Amino acid sequence: MTYIMWFRQDLRLTDNPALSHAVEQGTIIPIYILDDENAGDRKMGAASRWWLHYSLTDLNNSLRDHLQFLKGDAFEIIKEIVNNNDVEGIYWNRCYEPWRIKRDKKIKEWLKEKDMQTESFNGSLLWEPWDKQIYKDDGTPYRVFTPFYRKGCLKADTPRKPLDRPDRIDYGDINLSGVKLEELNLLPEIQWDTQMKKEWHIGEEGARNRLVEFIENGLSDYKDGRNFPAQQNVSRLSPHLHWGEISPNQVWCAAQREGENKNTDHFMSELGWREFSYSLLYHFPDIDTENLQDKFDNFPWKDNKDKLKAWQKGQTGYPIVDAGMRELWQTGYMHNRVRMIVGSFLVKNLLIHWHHGEQWFWDCLVDADAASNTASWQWVAGTGADAAPYFRIFNPITQGEKFDKAGEYTRKYVPELKHIPDKYLFKPWEAPDDILKEANIKLGEDYPEPIVDVKASRERALEAFESLKG
Ligand code: FAD
């Protein structure tokens, strides 16, 4: 008997509940469908597509070249497969983006009408967002992280232990109107990916190696070290988790094996933030467009294309902001501390709507995630459920001085400031002329003058916030 295994954001063989179930039933046909039709405004960005191409290549190798690639409306494709072939059932791991939930429900109903065996599994979250154990006592979902995690997650059933990779997979043979991986056109037409290729080992093995490396070298100083972008204390597992090259259960259990201490606890709580973001996305499916606090609907955002562009390109004149934006552009990733700094700068110092930041990240991040990206942008903007208060405005100068004291991170991504002494690195406009000359810098030519005054823009942001109260 033949079963379809529909891979989605679970691009791995180990700890893949749907795959393990499918191979126990009989022979399988593994498929991947690129469904831009149902995604609507939430089509994957360029960096995500890039990652996906290599992740599918890796998965196909693990499946001994049996992965079938399809393109189009997943509902129509599945109908065609089922109507034209002798298959018994179809299995997949669940996704939680609102458009996918809607589409998958429709597909499941249709398959049930056809008497097909069909089942979906949890392959990407530690706790399902509808699990009542992670609800408040009054039966409503948490809107604040700490009680969600401490009273919900940590008191709920412990997450499932990871499943082994199937010992053996038998492949079936059916007629499919599949295409070649290259025909999914996931790679960019212009080559902007040279640095990105060097940065990542994409796929299941790369994810496993990353986890091992982090547990051995990063975890022991995670709690403090995670704030410093030049240090190797964060896992950089986010794209691997997003694409399901590793499951949160594998990561959670590996951390747990290291024993309880402030570093593992903190690391596990960050996985908790991922769960919290999914809970918010599930319960507030408009989170990508609507402020969770509706008082911000009247916020006087400013439209300023030039300033937005300067921010996107890492040309704001604030070195830590520019370093972050260039890290994003070159590697598809940005350190969390710097994500918060550049986010605050955009929405508070520039007063540009968080949607613009969210969309740029969506296009550029290899870990772009409908739950974590939107929830984090709302957090940064102060519009979210459990957000940093709007009046907490990161100062890009002191943040740089505090978290990149020796300037290692900033100089890496803003090499034109390589020779500026530490004292002026985060405020080069204050450097005397002879120092600038010695460092080979002409402000406004080699490196931009600041595009806003940090003090005045802070005051302006606070006034804008006050105006909401009136
Ligand atoms: P680690 O510190 O090693 O954490 C381990 C894992 O926990 C991460 O891989 C991630 O899955 C999860 N995690 C950590 N912090 C958070 C968080 N604040 N929220 C949700 N999950 C978290 N994360 C994404 O995965 N995708 C996004 O699109 C995304 N957009 C963001 C946008 C903004 C403006 C901000 C401030 C944060 C965003 N984050 C996003 C959250 C966070 O920055 C990244 O998850 C983290 O930097 C990934 O690096 P890491 O794997 O080394 O994290």
Short mmCIF file of C-alpha atoms and ligand atoms in Angstrom, two decimals:
data_model
loop_
_atom_site.label_atom_id
_atom_site.label_comp_id
_atom_site.label_asym_id
_atom_site.label_seq_id
_atom_site.Cartn_x
_atom_site.Cartn_y
_atom_site.Cartn_z
CA MET A 1 0.00 0.00 0.00
CA THR A 2 1.25 3.45 -0.90
CA TYR A 3 1.05 6.64 1.16
CA ILE A 4 1.94 10.22 0.40
CA MET A 5 4.33 11.89 2.83
CA TRP A 6 3.86 15.61 2.35
CA PHE A 7 6.98 17.48 3.56
CA ARG A 8 6.41 21.12 4.45
CA GLN A 9 8.39 22.83 7.23
CA ASP A 10 9.74 19.57 8.57
CA LEU A 11 12.64 18.98 6.18
CA ARG A 12 14.25 16.15 8.14
CA LEU A 13 14.10 12.40 8.67
CA THR A 14 14.84 12.22 12.42
CA ASP A 15 12.03 13.05 14.83
CA ASN A 16 9.55 13.46 12.04
CA PRO A 17 6.24 12.10 13.40
CA ALA A 18 4.37 12.11 10.07
CA LEU A 19 7.22 10.37 8.27
CA SER A 20 7.63 7.74 11.00
CA HIS A 21 3.90 7.04 10.85
CA ALA A 22 3.83 6.87 7.05
CA VAL A 23 6.74 4.41 6.76
CA GLU A 24 5.06 2.11 9.28
CA GLN A 25 1.99 1.91 7.02
CA GLY A 26 3.70 0.90 3.78
CA THR A 27 5.61 2.37 0.85
CA ILE A 28 5.76 6.13 0.63
CA ILE A 29 5.85 8.85 -2.02
CA PRO A 30 7.60 11.88 -0.50
CA ILE A 31 6.43 15.19 -2.00
CA TYR A 32 7.09 18.90 -1.54
CA ILE A 33 4.63 21.49 -2.93
CA LEU A 34 5.63 25.10 -3.52
CA ASP A 35 2.25 26.75 -2.99
CA ASP A 36 2.56 30.45 -3.71
CA GLU A 37 -1.08 30.53 -4.77
CA ASN A 38 -2.61 30.06 -1.34
CA ALA A 39 0.09 32.09 0.41
CA GLY A 40 -1.29 35.39 -0.95
CA ASP A 41 0.56 38.30 0.67
CA ARG A 42 2.59 35.87 2.73
CA LYS A 43 4.68 34.38 -0.06
CA MET A 44 8.16 33.50 1.10
CA GLY A 45 10.81 36.19 0.83
CA ALA A 46 13.97 35.91 -1.25
CA ALA A 47 16.26 34.69 1.54
CA SER A 48 13.75 32.05 2.60
CA ARG A 49 13.49 30.76 -0.94
CA TRP A 50 17.25 30.59 -1.16
CA TRP A 51 17.47 28.52 2.02
CA LEU A 52 14.60 26.31 0.93
CA HIS A 53 16.37 25.39 -2.32
CA TYR A 54 19.38 23.99 -0.48
CA SER A 55 17.32 22.41 2.27
CA LEU A 56 15.24 20.54 -0.31
CA THR A 57 18.44 19.45 -2.05
CA ASP A 58 19.67 18.00 1.23
CA LEU A 59 16.37 16.31 2.01
CA ASN A 60 16.21 14.82 -1.47
CA ASN A 61 19.69 13.36 -0.98
CA SER A 62 18.59 11.80 2.30
CA LEU A 63 15.55 10.36 0.50
CA ARG A 64 17.82 8.90 -2.20
CA ASP A 65 16.46 11.16 -4.89
CA HIS A 66 12.83 10.15 -4.33
CA LEU A 67 11.50 13.57 -3.30
CA GLN A 68 8.95 14.83 -5.85
CA PHE A 69 8.70 18.59 -6.38
CA LEU A 70 5.38 20.18 -7.28
CA LYS A 71 4.29 23.73 -7.81
CA GLY A 72 0.84 25.36 -7.53
CA ASP A 73 -2.32 25.23 -5.42
CA ALA A 74 -1.72 22.36 -3.00
CA PHE A 75 -5.42 21.50 -2.84
CA GLU A 76 -5.65 21.03 -6.62
CA ILE A 77 -2.39 19.08 -6.70
CA ILE A 78 -3.48 16.71 -3.97
CA LYS A 79 -6.87 16.17 -5.62
CA GLU A 80 -5.09 15.28 -8.85
CA ILE A 81 -2.73 12.85 -7.13
CA VAL A 82 -5.53 11.10 -5.24
CA ASN A 83 -7.92 10.97 -8.21
CA ASN A 84 -5.35 9.53 -10.61
CA ASN A 85 -3.42 7.10 -8.45
CA ASP A 86 -3.83 4.18 -6.16
CA VAL A 87 -2.83 5.75 -2.86
CA GLU A 88 -4.23 4.83 0.53
CA GLY A 89 -3.49 7.91 2.52
CA ILE A 90 -1.60 11.12 3.06
CA TYR A 91 0.29 12.34 6.11
CA TRP A 92 1.89 15.62 7.10
CA ASN A 93 3.15 17.63 10.06
CA ARG A 94 1.11 20.69 10.92
CA CYS A 95 1.94 24.31 10.05
CA TYR A 96 0.33 27.25 11.85
CA GLU A 97 0.23 30.19 9.46
CA PRO A 98 -3.43 31.25 9.12
CA TRP A 99 -3.45 30.69 5.33
CA ARG A 100 -2.02 27.21 5.75
CA ILE A 101 -4.50 26.26 8.49
CA LYS A 102 -7.37 27.35 6.22
CA ARG A 103 -6.02 25.45 3.22
CA ASP A 104 -5.13 22.31 5.17
CA LYS A 105 -8.59 22.11 6.75
CA LYS A 106 -10.13 22.16 3.28
CA ILE A 107 -7.77 19.46 2.07
CA LYS A 108 -8.40 17.26 5.12
CA GLU A 109 -12.17 17.52 4.72
CA TRP A 110 -11.95 16.57 1.07
CA LEU A 111 -9.67 13.61 1.81
CA LYS A 112 -12.03 12.38 4.50
CA GLU A 113 -14.95 12.54 2.08
CA LYS A 114 -12.85 10.37 -0.24
CA ASP A 115 -12.29 7.89 2.59
CA MET A 116 -8.57 8.45 2.46
CA GLN A 117 -6.44 7.77 5.46
CA THR A 118 -5.22 11.14 6.51
CA GLU A 119 -3.62 12.44 9.65
CA SER A 120 -1.59 15.46 10.63
CA PHE A 121 1.02 15.48 13.40
CA ASN A 122 2.83 17.96 15.59
CA GLY A 123 6.37 18.17 14.25
CA SER A 124 7.28 21.81 14.95
CA LEU A 125 6.10 22.86 18.38
CA LEU A 126 6.68 21.70 21.94
CA TRP A 127 3.04 22.39 22.84
CA GLU A 128 0.16 22.89 20.47
CA PRO A 129 -1.18 26.45 20.66
CA TRP A 130 -4.67 25.11 21.41
CA ASP A 131 -3.46 22.90 24.27
CA LYS A 132 -5.55 23.99 27.29
CA GLN A 133 -2.57 23.29 29.57
CA ILE A 134 -0.93 26.44 28.25
CA TYR A 135 -4.05 28.57 28.75
CA LYS A 136 -4.81 30.77 31.74
CA ASP A 137 -6.97 29.35 34.52
CA ASP A 138 -9.93 31.28 33.11
CA GLY A 139 -9.62 29.30 29.86
CA THR A 140 -8.28 32.15 27.71
CA PRO A 141 -4.82 32.26 26.10
CA TYR A 142 -1.98 34.08 27.82
CA ARG A 143 -0.97 37.47 26.43
CA VAL A 144 2.08 37.84 28.66
CA PHE A 145 5.17 35.70 28.19
CA THR A 146 6.38 34.97 31.73
CA PRO A 147 3.17 33.37 33.06
CA PHE A 148 2.65 31.67 29.66
CA TYR A 149 6.01 29.98 30.04
CA ARG A 150 6.28 29.49 33.80
CA LYS A 151 2.66 28.65 34.65
CA GLY A 152 1.71 27.20 31.29
CA CYS A 153 4.57 25.46 29.48
CA LEU A 154 6.67 24.44 32.47
CA LYS A 155 3.64 23.01 34.30
CA ALA A 156 2.25 21.24 31.22
CA ASP A 157 3.18 17.71 30.06
CA THR A 158 6.86 17.51 29.19
CA PRO A 159 7.47 17.70 25.44
CA ARG A 160 7.55 14.46 23.45
CA LYS A 161 10.93 12.70 23.32
CA PRO A 162 12.43 12.85 19.82
CA LEU A 163 11.71 9.90 17.53
CA ASP A 164 14.48 7.94 15.84
CA ARG A 165 15.14 8.24 12.15
CA PRO A 166 13.24 5.43 10.39
CA ASP A 167 15.51 2.37 9.91
CA ARG A 168 14.18 1.79 6.46
CA ILE A 169 12.04 3.64 3.96
CA ASP A 170 10.33 1.84 1.07
CA TYR A 171 9.43 4.05 -1.85
CA GLY A 172 6.39 3.61 -4.08
CA ASP A 173 5.90 4.68 -7.65
CA ILE A 174 3.00 6.77 -9.01
CA ASN A 175 2.29 9.23 -11.81
CA LEU A 176 3.02 12.76 -10.80
CA SER A 177 3.25 15.95 -12.78
CA GLY A 178 6.34 16.92 -10.83
CA VAL A 179 9.05 19.36 -11.84
CA LYS A 180 12.77 19.49 -11.25
CA LEU A 181 13.93 21.31 -8.12
CA GLU A 182 15.52 23.99 -10.32
CA GLU A 183 12.11 24.61 -11.89
CA LEU A 184 10.78 25.83 -8.56
CA ASN A 185 12.97 28.89 -9.31
CA LEU A 186 13.91 29.42 -5.70
CA LEU A 187 17.38 30.79 -6.36
CA PRO A 188 17.97 34.47 -7.09
CA GLU A 189 18.65 35.69 -10.59
CA ILE A 190 21.36 38.04 -9.44
CA GLN A 191 24.06 36.61 -7.25
CA TRP A 192 23.79 38.11 -3.79
CA ASP A 193 24.36 34.87 -2.00
CA THR A 194 28.15 34.44 -2.04
CA GLN A 195 28.56 35.33 1.63
CA MET A 196 25.40 33.47 2.62
CA LYS A 197 26.73 30.23 1.16
CA LYS A 198 29.85 30.49 3.32
CA GLU A 199 27.81 31.24 6.41
CA TRP A 200 25.54 28.22 6.63
CA HIS A 201 25.58 24.45 6.45
CA ILE A 202 22.00 23.96 5.33
CA GLY A 203 20.12 20.74 6.00
CA GLU A 204 19.60 18.15 8.69
CA GLU A 205 23.25 17.33 9.27
CA GLY A 206 24.18 21.02 9.41
CA ALA A 207 21.45 21.58 12.00
CA ARG A 208 22.64 18.67 14.13
CA ASN A 209 26.26 19.87 13.98
CA ARG A 210 25.17 23.38 14.93
CA LEU A 211 23.33 22.07 17.97
CA VAL A 212 26.32 19.98 19.10
CA GLU A 213 28.70 22.90 18.58
CA PHE A 214 26.45 25.23 20.55
CA ILE A 215 25.98 22.81 23.45
CA GLU A 216 29.75 22.26 23.62
CA ASN A 217 30.90 25.84 23.21
CA GLY A 218 28.08 28.39 23.55
CA LEU A 219 25.61 27.20 26.15
CA SER A 220 27.85 27.46 29.22
CA ASP A 221 27.72 31.28 29.07
CA TYR A 222 24.43 31.70 27.24
CA LYS A 223 22.54 33.86 29.75
CA ASP A 224 25.01 36.75 29.66
CA GLY A 225 26.88 36.00 26.46
CA ARG A 226 23.70 36.03 24.33
CA ASN A 227 23.65 39.82 24.55
CA PHE A 228 26.98 40.34 22.83
CA PRO A 229 26.84 40.00 19.05
CA ALA A 230 30.59 39.39 18.66
CA GLN A 231 30.45 36.38 20.99
CA GLN A 232 29.63 32.85 19.93
CA ASN A 233 27.06 32.25 22.66
CA VAL A 234 23.87 32.02 20.64
CA SER A 235 22.91 28.86 18.80
CA ARG A 236 22.08 30.29 15.35
CA LEU A 237 19.60 27.44 15.11
CA SER A 238 16.68 29.70 14.10
CA PRO A 239 16.68 28.95 10.35
CA HIS A 240 17.17 25.23 11.00
CA LEU A 241 14.24 25.30 13.42
CA HIS A 242 12.12 27.35 11.06
CA TRP A 243 12.59 24.89 8.21
CA GLY A 244 12.26 21.90 10.49
CA GLU A 245 15.74 20.56 9.76
CA ILE A 246 15.79 19.97 13.48
CA SER A 247 12.79 19.83 15.80
CA PRO A 248 12.34 21.94 18.94
CA ASN A 249 12.03 18.63 20.79
CA GLN A 250 15.55 17.63 19.74
CA VAL A 251 16.90 21.00 20.87
CA TRP A 252 14.90 21.06 24.12
CA CYS A 253 15.99 17.54 25.11
CA ALA A 254 19.64 18.20 24.22
CA ALA A 255 19.63 21.29 26.46
CA GLN A 256 17.82 19.43 29.23
CA ARG A 257 20.51 16.74 29.23
CA GLU A 258 23.02 19.43 30.25
CA GLY A 259 21.24 19.71 33.62
CA GLU A 260 19.40 22.57 35.26
CA ASN A 261 21.35 25.81 35.57
CA LYS A 262 20.85 29.48 34.69
CA ASN A 263 22.20 29.01 31.15
CA THR A 264 20.14 26.00 30.09
CA ASP A 265 17.07 27.47 31.78
CA HIS A 266 17.49 30.70 29.88
CA PHE A 267 18.10 28.95 26.59
CA MET A 268 15.02 26.79 27.06
CA SER A 269 12.97 29.88 27.86
CA GLU A 270 13.99 31.32 24.49
CA LEU A 271 12.49 28.22 22.89
CA GLY A 272 9.51 29.20 25.04
CA TRP A 273 9.41 32.59 23.26
CA ARG A 274 9.12 30.69 20.00
CA GLU A 275 6.13 28.79 21.42
CA PHE A 276 4.64 32.05 22.72
CA SER A 277 4.91 33.61 19.26
CA TYR A 278 3.06 30.65 17.77
CA SER A 279 0.40 30.89 20.46
CA LEU A 280 -0.07 34.59 19.59
CA LEU A 281 -0.22 33.85 15.86
CA TYR A 282 -2.80 31.13 16.43
CA HIS A 283 -5.03 33.19 18.70
CA PHE A 284 -4.54 36.50 16.90
CA PRO A 285 -4.23 35.48 13.26
CA ASP A 286 -4.18 39.13 12.08
CA ILE A 287 -1.03 39.81 14.08
CA ASP A 288 0.93 40.54 10.89
CA THR A 289 -1.31 43.48 9.99
CA GLU A 290 -3.16 44.58 13.13
CA ASN A 291 -1.66 46.12 16.26
CA LEU A 292 -2.37 43.87 19.20
CA GLN A 293 -2.98 47.04 21.23
CA ASP A 294 -5.50 48.89 19.12
CA LYS A 295 -4.71 52.26 20.69
CA PHE A 296 -1.73 52.27 18.30
CA ASP A 297 -4.10 52.32 15.33
CA ASN A 298 -4.02 56.14 15.61
CA PHE A 299 -0.28 56.43 16.04
CA PRO A 300 1.18 59.23 13.88
CA TRP A 301 3.70 57.14 11.90
CA LYS A 302 5.82 59.01 9.36
CA ASP A 303 6.23 57.97 5.76
CA ASN A 304 9.80 58.59 4.73
CA LYS A 305 11.12 56.55 1.82
CA ASP A 306 14.66 57.94 1.95
CA LYS A 307 15.12 57.20 5.62
CA LEU A 308 13.60 53.75 5.22
CA LYS A 309 16.02 53.06 2.40
CA ALA A 310 18.99 54.30 4.47
CA TRP A 311 17.91 51.92 7.25
CA GLN A 312 17.50 48.99 4.85
CA LYS A 313 20.90 49.52 3.31
CA GLY A 314 22.77 50.09 6.58
CA GLN A 315 23.48 53.77 5.85
CA THR A 316 21.90 55.52 8.83
CA GLY A 317 25.14 56.94 10.22
CA TYR A 318 24.62 54.97 13.47
CA PRO A 319 27.30 52.28 13.32
CA ILE A 320 25.60 49.57 15.41
CA VAL A 321 22.38 49.96 13.40
CA ASP A 322 24.29 49.85 10.12
CA ALA A 323 26.30 46.82 11.23
CA GLY A 324 23.09 44.93 12.00
CA MET A 325 21.40 45.84 8.73
CA ARG A 326 24.48 44.83 6.77
CA GLU A 327 24.81 41.57 8.69
CA LEU A 328 21.23 40.86 7.67
CA TRP A 329 21.90 41.67 4.02
CA GLN A 330 25.14 39.68 3.82
CA THR A 331 24.24 36.62 5.89
CA GLY A 332 20.43 36.42 6.05
CA TYR A 333 20.68 36.57 9.85
CA MET A 334 21.00 39.22 12.55
CA HIS A 335 21.90 38.78 16.20
CA ASN A 336 18.90 39.18 18.51
CA ARG A 337 20.33 42.12 20.47
CA VAL A 338 20.91 43.98 17.22
CA ARG A 339 17.45 43.06 15.88
CA MET A 340 16.05 44.90 18.90
CA ILE A 341 18.31 47.91 18.36
CA VAL A 342 17.58 48.31 14.64
CA GLY A 343 13.87 47.70 15.27
CA SER A 344 13.68 50.37 17.95
CA PHE A 345 15.60 52.78 15.71
CA LEU A 346 13.15 52.30 12.83
CA VAL A 347 9.91 52.60 14.75
CA LYS A 348 10.95 55.08 17.43
CA ASN A 349 13.77 57.27 16.14
CA LEU A 350 12.50 57.29 12.56
CA LEU A 351 8.79 56.87 13.46
CA ILE A 352 8.37 54.48 10.53
CA HIS A 353 5.58 51.91 10.85
CA TRP A 354 6.72 48.49 12.10
CA HIS A 355 5.11 46.90 9.02
CA HIS A 356 8.00 48.20 6.93
CA GLY A 357 10.55 46.62 9.22
CA GLU A 358 8.63 43.38 9.39
CA GLN A 359 8.42 43.20 5.59
CA TRP A 360 12.11 43.91 5.09
CA PHE A 361 13.03 41.22 7.60
CA TRP A 362 10.54 38.88 5.93
CA ASP A 363 12.38 39.28 2.65
CA CYS A 364 15.94 39.18 4.01
CA LEU A 365 15.97 36.72 6.92
CA VAL A 366 16.73 33.06 6.35
CA ASP A 367 14.74 32.40 9.54
CA ALA A 368 11.82 34.66 8.48
CA ASP A 369 8.95 33.20 10.43
CA ALA A 370 5.32 34.30 10.36
CA ALA A 371 4.99 33.85 14.12
CA SER A 372 8.33 35.05 15.50
CA ASN A 373 8.83 37.92 13.08
CA THR A 374 5.45 39.55 13.54
CA ALA A 375 5.30 38.96 17.29
CA SER A 376 8.83 40.33 17.71
CA TRP A 377 8.15 43.42 15.60
CA GLN A 378 5.05 44.15 17.64
CA TRP A 379 7.14 43.62 20.77
CA VAL A 380 9.80 46.08 19.58
CA ALA A 381 7.22 48.64 18.46
CA GLY A 382 5.42 48.50 21.79
CA THR A 383 2.18 47.59 20.00
CA GLY A 384 2.22 43.93 21.04
CA ALA A 385 0.47 42.05 23.80
CA ASP A 386 3.52 41.72 26.06
CA ALA A 387 5.64 44.40 24.48
CA ALA A 388 8.57 46.54 25.51
CA PRO A 389 6.78 49.74 26.58
CA TYR A 390 6.76 52.33 23.83
CA PHE A 391 8.72 54.79 25.98
CA ARG A 392 11.64 52.34 26.28
CA ILE A 393 13.76 53.58 23.41
CA PHE A 394 17.11 51.96 22.75
CA ASN A 395 19.92 54.46 22.42
CA PRO A 396 22.04 53.20 19.49
CA ILE A 397 25.16 54.85 20.88
CA THR A 398 25.07 53.43 24.38
CA GLN A 399 23.81 50.06 23.12
CA GLY A 400 26.86 49.83 20.87
CA GLU A 401 29.21 50.92 23.66
CA LYS A 402 27.73 48.42 26.06
CA PHE A 403 27.23 45.35 23.89
CA ASP A 404 30.04 45.72 21.36
CA LYS A 405 32.58 47.47 23.54
CA ALA A 406 35.64 46.44 21.56
CA GLY A 407 33.78 47.12 18.31
CA GLU A 408 34.54 43.70 16.85
CA TYR A 409 31.05 43.16 15.45
CA THR A 410 30.58 46.73 14.24
CA ARG A 411 33.96 46.92 12.50
CA LYS A 412 33.32 43.58 10.80
CA TYR A 413 30.20 44.86 9.06
CA VAL A 414 31.13 48.54 8.80
CA PRO A 415 34.76 48.18 7.71
CA GLU A 416 35.03 51.83 6.71
CA LEU A 417 35.15 52.60 10.45
CA LYS A 418 37.91 50.06 11.08
CA HIS A 419 40.47 52.65 12.19
CA ILE A 420 38.23 54.87 14.31
CA PRO A 421 39.21 54.61 17.99
CA ASP A 422 36.72 52.81 20.25
CA LYS A 423 35.86 56.09 21.94
CA TYR A 424 34.23 57.44 18.78
CA LEU A 425 33.20 54.23 17.05
CA PHE A 426 29.52 54.57 17.92
CA LYS A 427 29.40 58.37 17.43
CA PRO A 428 31.95 59.17 14.71
CA TRP A 429 30.46 62.66 14.22
CA GLU A 430 31.92 63.62 17.61
CA ALA A 431 35.44 62.66 16.59
CA PRO A 432 37.83 65.63 16.09
CA ASP A 433 38.93 66.26 12.52
CA ASP A 434 42.47 64.96 13.04
CA ILE A 435 41.14 61.63 14.38
CA LEU A 436 38.78 61.28 11.42
CA LYS A 437 41.61 62.09 9.07
CA GLU A 438 43.88 59.53 10.66
CA ALA A 439 41.09 56.95 10.39
CA ASN A 440 40.67 57.81 6.72
CA ILE A 441 37.09 58.89 7.14
CA LYS A 442 35.30 61.82 5.60
CA LEU A 443 31.83 61.90 7.13
CA GLY A 444 29.18 62.31 4.48
CA GLU A 445 31.49 60.69 1.91
CA ASP A 446 33.02 57.50 3.28
CA TYR A 447 30.39 57.02 5.94
CA PRO A 448 27.06 58.88 6.31
CA GLU A 449 26.30 61.65 8.76
CA PRO A 450 23.54 60.50 11.17
CA ILE A 451 20.15 60.64 9.43
CA VAL A 452 18.40 61.81 12.62
CA ASP A 453 19.44 63.35 15.88
CA VAL A 454 19.06 60.64 18.45
CA LYS A 455 17.96 62.94 21.30
CA ALA A 456 15.52 65.03 19.29
CA SER A 457 14.00 61.96 17.64
CA ARG A 458 13.57 60.34 21.03
CA GLU A 459 11.63 63.37 22.25
CA ARG A 460 9.54 63.34 19.09
CA ALA A 461 8.70 59.66 19.60
CA LEU A 462 7.65 60.27 23.20
CA GLU A 463 5.44 63.17 22.11
CA ALA A 464 3.85 60.97 19.46
CA PHE A 465 3.17 58.38 22.11
CA GLU A 466 1.72 60.98 24.47
CA SER A 467 -0.63 62.11 21.70
CA LEU A 468 -2.36 58.72 21.92
CA LYS A 469 -3.45 59.49 25.45
CA GLY A 470 -5.19 62.73 24.53
P1 FAD B 1 19.13 31.57 20.35
O1 FAD B 1 19.36 32.67 21.30
O2 FAD B 1 20.14 30.52 20.26
O3 FAD B 1 17.71 30.94 20.74
C1 FAD B 1 17.34 29.59 20.42
C2 FAD B 1 16.05 29.58 19.64
O4 FAD B 1 14.99 30.13 20.40
C3 FAD B 1 16.09 30.41 18.37
O5 FAD B 1 16.69 29.68 17.31
C4 FAD B 1 14.62 30.69 18.13
O6 FAD B 1 13.97 29.62 17.51
C5 FAD B 1 14.09 30.83 19.54
N1 FAD B 1 14.06 32.24 19.94
C6 FAD B 1 15.04 32.94 20.53
N2 FAD B 1 14.63 34.21 20.78
C7 FAD B 1 13.37 34.30 20.33
C8 FAD B 1 12.40 35.34 20.31
N3 FAD B 1 12.63 36.55 20.83
N4 FAD B 1 11.20 35.10 19.75
C9 FAD B 1 10.91 33.88 19.23
N5 FAD B 1 11.79 32.85 19.23
C10 FAD B 1 12.99 33.05 19.78
N6 FAD B 1 13.15 34.73 15.18
C11 FAD B 1 12.86 33.89 14.18
O7 FAD B 1 13.08 32.67 14.32
N7 FAD B 1 12.33 34.33 13.00
C12 FAD B 1 12.08 35.65 12.77
O8 FAD B 1 11.58 36.01 11.70
C13 FAD B 1 12.43 36.57 13.80
N8 FAD B 1 12.25 37.91 13.62
C14 FAD B 1 12.59 38.78 14.63
C15 FAD B 1 12.39 40.16 14.44
C16 FAD B 1 12.73 41.07 15.43
C17 FAD B 1 12.49 42.54 15.22
C18 FAD B 1 13.28 40.60 16.65
C19 FAD B 1 13.65 41.55 17.75
C20 FAD B 1 13.46 39.24 16.86
C21 FAD B 1 13.11 38.32 15.86
N9 FAD B 1 13.29 36.93 16.04
C22 FAD B 1 12.95 36.06 15.03
C23 FAD B 1 13.66 36.39 17.36
C24 FAD B 1 15.16 36.20 17.60
O9 FAD B 1 15.86 37.36 17.27
C25 FAD B 1 15.75 35.02 16.82
O10 FAD B 1 14.97 33.86 17.02
C26 FAD B 1 17.17 34.73 17.29
O11 FAD B 1 17.99 35.85 17.13
C27 FAD B 1 17.73 33.58 16.48
O12 FAD B 1 19.08 33.37 16.79
P2 FAD B 1 19.54 32.06 17.53
O13 FAD B 1 19.00 30.86 16.84
O14 FAD B 1 21.00 32.15 17.69
O15 FAD B 1 18.82 32.22 18.95
#
